[in-house]
CSV table of C-alpha atoms and ligand atoms in Angstrom, one decimal:
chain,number,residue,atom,x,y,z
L,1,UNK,CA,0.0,0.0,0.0
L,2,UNK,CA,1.8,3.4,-0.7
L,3,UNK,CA,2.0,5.9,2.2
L,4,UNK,CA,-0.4,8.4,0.7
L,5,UNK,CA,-3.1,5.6,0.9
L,6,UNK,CA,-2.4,5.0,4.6
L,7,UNK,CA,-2.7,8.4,6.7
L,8,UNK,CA,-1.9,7.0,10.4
L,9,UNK,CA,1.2,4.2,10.1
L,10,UNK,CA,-0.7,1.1,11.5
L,11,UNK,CA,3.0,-0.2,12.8
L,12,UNK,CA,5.4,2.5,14.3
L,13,UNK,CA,8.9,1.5,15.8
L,14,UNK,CA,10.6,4.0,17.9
L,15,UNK,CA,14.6,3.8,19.0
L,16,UNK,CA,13.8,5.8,22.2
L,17,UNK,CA,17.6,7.4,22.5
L,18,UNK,CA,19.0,10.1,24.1
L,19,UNK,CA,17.9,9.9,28.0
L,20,UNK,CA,21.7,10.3,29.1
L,21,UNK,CA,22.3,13.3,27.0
L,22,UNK,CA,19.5,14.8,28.4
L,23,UNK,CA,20.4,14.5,31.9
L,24,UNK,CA,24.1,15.5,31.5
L,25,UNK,CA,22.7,18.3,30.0
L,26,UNK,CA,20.7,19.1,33.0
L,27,UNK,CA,24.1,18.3,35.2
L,28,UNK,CA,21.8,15.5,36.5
L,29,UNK,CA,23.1,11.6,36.7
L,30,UNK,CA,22.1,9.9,33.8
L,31,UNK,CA,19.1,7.9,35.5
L,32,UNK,CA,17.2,10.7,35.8
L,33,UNK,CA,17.1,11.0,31.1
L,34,UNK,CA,15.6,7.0,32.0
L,35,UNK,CA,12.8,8.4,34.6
L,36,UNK,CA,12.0,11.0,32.3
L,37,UNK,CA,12.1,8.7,29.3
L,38,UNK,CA,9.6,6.8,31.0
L,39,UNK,CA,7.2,9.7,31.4
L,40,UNK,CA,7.5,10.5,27.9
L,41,UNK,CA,7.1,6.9,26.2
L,42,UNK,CA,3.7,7.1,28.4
L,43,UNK,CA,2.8,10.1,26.6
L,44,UNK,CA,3.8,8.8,23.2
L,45,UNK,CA,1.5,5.7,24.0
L,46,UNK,CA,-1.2,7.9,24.8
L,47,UNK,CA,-0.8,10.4,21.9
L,48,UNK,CA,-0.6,7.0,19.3
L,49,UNK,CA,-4.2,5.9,21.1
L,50,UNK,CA,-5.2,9.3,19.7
L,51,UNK,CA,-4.2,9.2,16.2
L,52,UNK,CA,-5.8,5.3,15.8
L,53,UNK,CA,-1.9,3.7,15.3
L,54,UNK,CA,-2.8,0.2,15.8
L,55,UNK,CA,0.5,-1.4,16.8
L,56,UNK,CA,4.1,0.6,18.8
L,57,UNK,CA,7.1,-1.1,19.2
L,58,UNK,CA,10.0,0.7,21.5
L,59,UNK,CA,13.8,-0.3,22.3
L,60,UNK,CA,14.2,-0.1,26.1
L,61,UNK,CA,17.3,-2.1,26.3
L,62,UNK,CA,18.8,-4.0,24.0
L,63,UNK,CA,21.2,-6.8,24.0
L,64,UNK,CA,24.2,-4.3,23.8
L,65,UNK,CA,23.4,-2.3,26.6
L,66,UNK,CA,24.9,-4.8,29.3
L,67,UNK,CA,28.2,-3.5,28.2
L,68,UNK,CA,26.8,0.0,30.6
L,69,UNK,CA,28.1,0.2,33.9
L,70,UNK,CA,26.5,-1.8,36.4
L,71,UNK,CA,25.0,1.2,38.3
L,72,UNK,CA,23.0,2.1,35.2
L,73,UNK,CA,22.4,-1.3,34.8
L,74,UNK,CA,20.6,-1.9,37.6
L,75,UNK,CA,19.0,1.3,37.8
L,76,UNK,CA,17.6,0.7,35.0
L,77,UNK,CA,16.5,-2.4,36.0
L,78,UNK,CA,14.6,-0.9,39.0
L,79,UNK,CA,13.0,1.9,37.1
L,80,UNK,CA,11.1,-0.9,34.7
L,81,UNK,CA,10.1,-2.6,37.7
L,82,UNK,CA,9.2,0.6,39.0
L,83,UNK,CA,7.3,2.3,36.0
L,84,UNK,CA,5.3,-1.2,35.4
L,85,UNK,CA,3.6,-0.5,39.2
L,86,UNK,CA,3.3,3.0,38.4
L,87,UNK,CA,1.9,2.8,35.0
L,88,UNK,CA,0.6,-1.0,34.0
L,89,UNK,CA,-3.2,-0.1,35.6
L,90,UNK,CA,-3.2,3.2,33.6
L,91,UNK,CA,-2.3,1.2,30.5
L,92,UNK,CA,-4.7,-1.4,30.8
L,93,UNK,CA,-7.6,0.9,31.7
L,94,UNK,CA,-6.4,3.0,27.8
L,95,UNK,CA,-6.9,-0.8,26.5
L,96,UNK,CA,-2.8,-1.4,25.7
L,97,UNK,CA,-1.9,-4.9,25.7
L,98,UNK,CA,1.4,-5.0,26.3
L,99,UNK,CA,3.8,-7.6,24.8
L,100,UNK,CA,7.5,-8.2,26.1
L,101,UNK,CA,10.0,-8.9,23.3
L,102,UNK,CA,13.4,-10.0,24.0
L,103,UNK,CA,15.6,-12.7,25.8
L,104,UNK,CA,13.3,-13.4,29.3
L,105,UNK,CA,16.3,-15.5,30.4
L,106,UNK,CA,16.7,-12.7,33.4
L,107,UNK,CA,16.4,-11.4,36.7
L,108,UNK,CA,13.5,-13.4,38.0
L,109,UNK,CA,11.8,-9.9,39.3
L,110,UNK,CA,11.4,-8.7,35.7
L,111,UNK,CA,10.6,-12.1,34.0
L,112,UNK,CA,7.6,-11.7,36.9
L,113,UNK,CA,6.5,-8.1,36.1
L,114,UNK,CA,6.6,-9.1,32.3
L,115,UNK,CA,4.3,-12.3,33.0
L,116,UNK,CA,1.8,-10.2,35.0
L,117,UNK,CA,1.8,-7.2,32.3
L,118,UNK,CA,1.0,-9.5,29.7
L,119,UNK,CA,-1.4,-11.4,31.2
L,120,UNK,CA,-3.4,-8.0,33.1
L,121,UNK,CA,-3.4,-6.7,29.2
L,122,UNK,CA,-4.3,-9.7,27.2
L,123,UNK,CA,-7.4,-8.6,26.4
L,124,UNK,CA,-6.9,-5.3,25.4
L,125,UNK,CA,-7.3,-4.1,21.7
L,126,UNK,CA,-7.0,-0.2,21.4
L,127,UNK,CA,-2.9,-1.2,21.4
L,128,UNK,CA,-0.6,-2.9,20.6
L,129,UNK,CA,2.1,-2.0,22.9
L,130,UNK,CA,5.4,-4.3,22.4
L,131,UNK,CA,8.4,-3.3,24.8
L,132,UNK,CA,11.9,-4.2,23.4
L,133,UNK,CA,13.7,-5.6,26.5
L,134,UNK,CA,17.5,-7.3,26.3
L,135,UNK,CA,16.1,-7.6,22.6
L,136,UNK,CA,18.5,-7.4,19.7
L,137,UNK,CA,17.3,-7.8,16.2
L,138,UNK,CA,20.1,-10.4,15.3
L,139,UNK,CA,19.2,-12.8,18.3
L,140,UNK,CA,15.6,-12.4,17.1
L,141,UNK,CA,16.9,-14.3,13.8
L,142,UNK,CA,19.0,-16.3,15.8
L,143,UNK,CA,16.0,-17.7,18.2
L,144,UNK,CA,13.6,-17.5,15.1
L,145,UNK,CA,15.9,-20.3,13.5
L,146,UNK,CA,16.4,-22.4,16.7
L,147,UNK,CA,12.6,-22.4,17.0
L,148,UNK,CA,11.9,-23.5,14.1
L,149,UNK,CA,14.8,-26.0,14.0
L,150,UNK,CA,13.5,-27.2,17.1
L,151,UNK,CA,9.5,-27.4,15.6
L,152,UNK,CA,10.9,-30.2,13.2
L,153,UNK,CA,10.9,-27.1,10.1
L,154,UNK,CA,13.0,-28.8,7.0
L,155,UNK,CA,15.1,-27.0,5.1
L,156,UNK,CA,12.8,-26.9,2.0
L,157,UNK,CA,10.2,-25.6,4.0
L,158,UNK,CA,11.7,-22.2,5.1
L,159,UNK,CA,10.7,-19.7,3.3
L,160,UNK,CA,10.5,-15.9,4.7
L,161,UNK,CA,6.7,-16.3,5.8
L,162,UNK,CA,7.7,-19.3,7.6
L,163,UNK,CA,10.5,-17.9,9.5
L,164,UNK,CA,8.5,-14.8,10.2
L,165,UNK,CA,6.1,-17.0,11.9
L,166,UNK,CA,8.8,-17.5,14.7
L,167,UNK,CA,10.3,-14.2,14.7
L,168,UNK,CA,9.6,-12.5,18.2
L,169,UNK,CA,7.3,-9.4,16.3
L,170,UNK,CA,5.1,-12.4,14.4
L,171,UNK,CA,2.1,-10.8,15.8
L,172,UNK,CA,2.3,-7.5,14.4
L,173,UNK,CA,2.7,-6.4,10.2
L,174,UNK,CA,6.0,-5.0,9.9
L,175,UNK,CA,6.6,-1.3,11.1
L,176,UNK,CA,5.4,1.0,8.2
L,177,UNK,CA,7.3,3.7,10.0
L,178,UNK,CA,10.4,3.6,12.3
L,179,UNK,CA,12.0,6.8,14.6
L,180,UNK,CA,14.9,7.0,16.0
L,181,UNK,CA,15.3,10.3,18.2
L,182,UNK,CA,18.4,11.7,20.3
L,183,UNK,CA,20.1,12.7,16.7
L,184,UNK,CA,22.0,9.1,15.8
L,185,UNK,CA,21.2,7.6,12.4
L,186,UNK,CA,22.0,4.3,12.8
L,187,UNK,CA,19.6,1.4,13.7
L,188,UNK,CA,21.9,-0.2,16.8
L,189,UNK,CA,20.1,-3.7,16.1
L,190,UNK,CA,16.4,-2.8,16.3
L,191,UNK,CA,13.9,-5.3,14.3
L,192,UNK,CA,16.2,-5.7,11.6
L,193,UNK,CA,14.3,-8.5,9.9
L,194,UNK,CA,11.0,-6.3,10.2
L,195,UNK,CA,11.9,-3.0,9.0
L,196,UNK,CA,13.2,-4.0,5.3
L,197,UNK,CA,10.4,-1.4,3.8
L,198,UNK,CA,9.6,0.9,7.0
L,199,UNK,CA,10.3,4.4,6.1
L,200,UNK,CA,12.4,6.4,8.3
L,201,UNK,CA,12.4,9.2,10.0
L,202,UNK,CA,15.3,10.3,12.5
L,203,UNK,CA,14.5,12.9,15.2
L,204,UNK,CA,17.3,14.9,17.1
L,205,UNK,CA,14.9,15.4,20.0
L,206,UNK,CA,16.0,14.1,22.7
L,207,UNK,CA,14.0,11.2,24.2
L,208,UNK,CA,12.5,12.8,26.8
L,209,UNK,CA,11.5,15.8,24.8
L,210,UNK,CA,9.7,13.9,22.3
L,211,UNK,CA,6.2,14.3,22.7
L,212,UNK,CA,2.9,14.1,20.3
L,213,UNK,CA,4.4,17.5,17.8
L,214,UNK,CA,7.1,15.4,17.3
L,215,UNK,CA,5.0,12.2,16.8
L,216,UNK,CA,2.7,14.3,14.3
L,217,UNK,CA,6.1,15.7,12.3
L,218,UNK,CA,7.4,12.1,12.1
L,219,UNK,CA,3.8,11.1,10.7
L,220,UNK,CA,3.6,14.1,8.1
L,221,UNK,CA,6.9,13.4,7.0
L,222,UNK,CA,5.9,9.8,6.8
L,223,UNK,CA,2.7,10.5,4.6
L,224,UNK,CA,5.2,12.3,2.0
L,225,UNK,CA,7.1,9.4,1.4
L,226,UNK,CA,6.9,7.6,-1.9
L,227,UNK,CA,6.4,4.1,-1.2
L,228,UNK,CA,7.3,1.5,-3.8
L,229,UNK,CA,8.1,-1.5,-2.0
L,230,UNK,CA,10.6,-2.2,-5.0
L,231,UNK,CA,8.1,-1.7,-8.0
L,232,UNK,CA,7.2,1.3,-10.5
L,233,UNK,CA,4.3,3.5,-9.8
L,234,UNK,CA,1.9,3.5,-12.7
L,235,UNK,CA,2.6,7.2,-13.1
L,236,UNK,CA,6.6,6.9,-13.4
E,301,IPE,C1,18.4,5.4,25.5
E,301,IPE,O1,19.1,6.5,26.0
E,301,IPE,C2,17.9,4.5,26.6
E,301,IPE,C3,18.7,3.2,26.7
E,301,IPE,C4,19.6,2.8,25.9
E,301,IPE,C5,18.3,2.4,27.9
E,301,IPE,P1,20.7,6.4,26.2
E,301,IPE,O2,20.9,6.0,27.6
E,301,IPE,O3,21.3,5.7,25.2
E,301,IPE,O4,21.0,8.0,26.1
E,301,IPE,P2,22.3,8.6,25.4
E,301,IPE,O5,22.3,8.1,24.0
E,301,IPE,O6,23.5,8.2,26.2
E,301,IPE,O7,22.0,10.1,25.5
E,302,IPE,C1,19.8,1.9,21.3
E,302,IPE,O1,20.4,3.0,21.8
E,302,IPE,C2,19.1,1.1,22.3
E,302,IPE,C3,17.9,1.7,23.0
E,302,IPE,C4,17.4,2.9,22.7
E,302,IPE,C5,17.3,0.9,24.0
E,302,IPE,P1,21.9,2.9,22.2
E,302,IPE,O2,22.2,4.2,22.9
E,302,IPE,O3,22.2,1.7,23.0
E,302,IPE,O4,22.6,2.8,20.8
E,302,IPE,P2,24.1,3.2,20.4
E,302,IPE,O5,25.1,2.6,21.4
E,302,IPE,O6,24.2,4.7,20.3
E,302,IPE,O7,24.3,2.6,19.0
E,303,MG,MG1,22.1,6.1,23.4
């Protein structure tokens, strides 16, 4: 479908970067960019319920980021356990059902506040909220071709549709848009499988400064875009 056709992206994916930038500018420890982030990816959630995006996919940690000092580490582990009490009931009553994607082989806390997120939020509809958590887009293919090793798949049988049926994001169509913000244009291992015809858009706003007139610029830019999925429009 070209972009013109489809006014709200049904998929977005969102690199939510920039938190520690934000707090050094403030002369605050980087933590604080994290809280805040959380407080704006709330907003964001809320802002997509408005403008009818079906599915949101965001990077919270990815596989990389163990290499971070254990302090961050572990503070960052206690602000998801943290925003999940503060936010989950608020999510569930916007109708979010929230997915986990990612390596679960962790801290048995988390694993727990994942479990109970999911299964609060199973029946919810309005969105599609999946959190990218120790997630990297090559272990996705990696675990994706274990699976389906593992669920007796032959060789001749594996075909891209069949692959994407073990993929972690098999759920969801592929992101029709993807953001990054905090200024990088790079796509640090996010969904790499999913976003081979995603347009986009790279934002140098700061996570935590994001908010829906950001959201709304991505999405304008996003409905200019020429999408030809490798054909030839008619017109051309
Ligand atoms: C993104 O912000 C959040 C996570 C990776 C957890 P950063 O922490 O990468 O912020 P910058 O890029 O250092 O500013
Ligand atoms: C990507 O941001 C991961 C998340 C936003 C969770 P990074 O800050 O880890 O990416 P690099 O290191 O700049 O590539
Ligand atoms: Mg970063």
């Amino acid at each position: 479908m070209a972009a013109e056709e489809l006014a709200v992206p049904r998929h977005i994916a969102i690199v939510m970067d920039g938190n520690g930038r934000w707090a050094k500018k403030r002369f605050l420890p980087r933590f604080f960019g994290h809280k805040a982030g959380v407080d704006a990816l709330v907003k964001v959630i809320e802002a997509c319920i408005e403008r009818d995006v079906q599915h949101l996919t965001v990077f919270a940690f990815s596989s990389e980021n163990w290499k971070r000092s254990d302090d961050e580490v572990s503070a960052l582990m206690g602000l998801i356990l943290a925003a999940v009490s503060r936010y989950l009931h608020k999510l569930h009553r916007l109708g979010v059902r929230v997915r986990v994607i990612g390596d679960r082989d962790i801290a048995p806390k988390l694993k727990k506040a994942w479990d109970e997120a999911e299964a609060l939020t199973a029946g919810n509809t309005k969105l599609q909220l999946n959190v990218a958590f120790n997630y990297g887009g090559r272990w996705d293919i990696v675990q994706a071709a274990r699976r389906a090793a593992e669920a007796g798949v032959q060789a001749a049988e594996i075909t891209e549709a069949k692959l994407s049926e073990f993929m972690a994001l098999r759920h969801a169509p592929d992101p029709d848009l993807f953001i990054r913000t905090g200024g990088e244009v790079r796509i640090s291992n996010f969904m790499l499988w999913q976003v081979a015809y995603s347009e986009f858009v790279f934002s140098d706003a700061l996570w935590p400064d994001f908010c829906a007139t950001q959201l709304d610029a991505a999405i304008a830019c996003f409905r200019n875009r020429d999408r030809r999925f490798g054909g030839v429009k008619e017109s051309a």
